[in-house]
Amino acid sequence: MANVIIVGMQWGDEGKGKIVDLLCPAFDGVVRYQGGHNAGHTVKFRDRHFSLRLIPSGILHAEMACFMGNGMVIAPDAFLEELDQLAASGVQVAGRLFVSNRAHVLFPLHAALDRAREEARGSHRIGTTSRGIGPAYASKASRYGLRICDLTAPDLADHLDNLRSRAEVELAGLGAPSLAALGADTGVEQCRDWAERLAPHLCDTEQLLNAWIAGGRALLFEGAQGTLLDLDHGTYPYVTSSSSTAGGACTGTGVPPTSIDGAIGVLKAYTTRVGGGPFPAELTDARGDFLRQRGNEFGTVTGRPRRCGWLDTVVARYAQLLNGIDTVALTKLDVLDDFDEIPVCVAYRLDGKQLRDLPPDRHCLETAEPVLRTFKGWKRSTAGILEEADLPPAARDYIDFIEQELNAPVTMVSTGPRREETLLRDHPALHRLTSGHLGRVVEQR
Ligand code: IMP
């Protein structure tokens, strides 16, 4: 049985949620390994809309187990709210939603710090989701964070005092109001309350996940955000604070690399990013506006308009390299249906030189000009096409080019938000990664 990592190959919002949902019939469990409620899926399921930020959307499949790994930062209030939402809709989670007791707690004070830090950055603000993700990971790395298992520790009050006093010092230094004034203080009682409600879901997920793998079950590890937002490999400092690349799946779950069988990359047919930071292929003209409207590119967590641009294969090749992508799911191809011409950024021009590889330096990325290769538009609707033979030849050329650039097959092409709007290729890579259950995926599409 294949254990597979699925990651975004750009700056997030590639449409991973839909691809995970589609592939669920070939897996026994979905596992999140990093991030927190900065991620967001709005999932339509049996005519109901669910807004899930922490709990994997696989939970909407009755047979599916969902895991939240030790690499996550979990805001208990947000988690409990999602549980209530699921319960109100009759989704049973008992016995199939497992949360790592080693995951770190994201407290309201982390969100207060996130906002104050952003405010202080002025024009250099990262444009975070203001959920407290960076400060929660900072507490973890500084080794005074609290894990979920610590919510019942006998010396909890001391830990909370420590966390609180550090936050107060920083807030005062940034000229922000105190935690009490911000309503961001957390007491022992609140923690005990959270612990009680979380308890039915807590376990040593590393033990359970490894036992599942040993028992021959197939797991899908779902990366949140995207490769270019990875703390180490992304466009630092305009990144999130976790390891969103495939490597994070091991540290964030306790499942060893030797148990992972492959990786699927989700690539949007053009590029978007939310918040600040370099974006060489960005379009600031009417074509960017068109992509935004047509692609409905507005953040699911914050509602912010996403910045839009052409596909950038410098970015995609880098993602291929870092994640070892076996196959690509190309999403939102239909958004390009009306263009006469579709440029792709294939390199960057910098100081008279052409760069094929992503430079680490923020200033280089900010001044790099895109080297564009222009493709003919297909000017025909691709929405809902299920057979390769039905794709317009120009769309086929576009996909062929992506395959050549990435040296990986595109085996899934999404042309609309619904599950049934996905072309699935009968390809050995997809058979292998779905443990021979591609038929089930096609059937439930
Ligand atoms: P943070 O994760 O809230 O600290 O935000 C850091 C950067 O990552 C900002 O540019 C956010 O817009 C971006 N970001 C965080 N989560 C997501 C996501 O799920 N999709 C797209 N961008 C995200």
Coordinates of C-alpha atoms and ligand atoms in Angstrom, one line a residue, residues 11-13 16 38-40 114 126-134 224-226 229 238-241 273-276 300-301 304 306, ligand 1:
W11 CA 2.7 29.7 -2.7
G12 CA -0.3 27.8 -1.5
D13 CA -3.9 27.8 -2.7
K16 CA -4.8 20.6 -2.8
N38 CA -3.8 29.5 8.6
A39 CA -4.8 26.8 6.1
G40 CA -8.3 26.8 4.8
D114 CA 1.4 38.1 15.4
I126 CA 4.8 39.7 5.7
G127 CA 1.0 39.8 5.3
T128 CA 0.5 36.8 7.7
T129 CA -3.0 35.4 8.2
S130 CA -2.7 36.9 11.8
R131 CA -3.7 33.6 13.3
G132 CA -0.5 33.5 15.5
I133 CA 1.3 30.8 13.5
G134 CA 4.8 32.4 13.5
A224 CA -0.7 22.8 4.0
Q225 CA 0.4 26.1 2.3
G226 CA 2.9 25.5 -0.5
L229 CA 6.1 29.3 1.8
Y238 CA 7.9 36.0 3.3
V239 CA 7.1 32.5 4.3
T240 CA 5.1 30.6 6.9
S241 CA 6.9 29.2 10.0
R273 CA 0.3 34.4 -3.7
V274 CA -1.3 36.1 -0.7
G275 CA 0.5 38.6 1.4
G276 CA 3.9 40.3 0.8
T300 CA -10.4 31.4 2.2
V301 CA -9.1 32.3 5.6
R304 CA -7.9 38.9 0.9
R306 CA -4.7 37.0 -4.1
Ligands
IMP1 P1 1.3 32.8 8.4 O1 1.3 31.4 8.0 O2 -0.1 33.3 8.9 O3 2.4 33.2 9.3 O4 1.5 33.7 7.1 C1 2.8 33.7 6.4 C2 2.6 33.8 4.9 O5 2.0 32.6 4.4 C3 1.6 34.9 4.4 O6 2.1 35.4 3.2 C4 0.3 34.2 4.3 O7 -0.5 34.9 3.3 C5 0.8 32.9 3.7 N1 -0.1 31.8 4.0 C6 -0.3 31.1 5.1 N2 -1.2 30.1 5.0 C7 -1.6 30.1 3.7 C8 -2.4 29.3 2.9 O8 -3.1 28.4 3.4 N3 -2.5 29.6 1.6 C9 -1.8 30.6 1.0 N4 -1.0 31.4 1.7 C10 -0.8 31.2 3.1

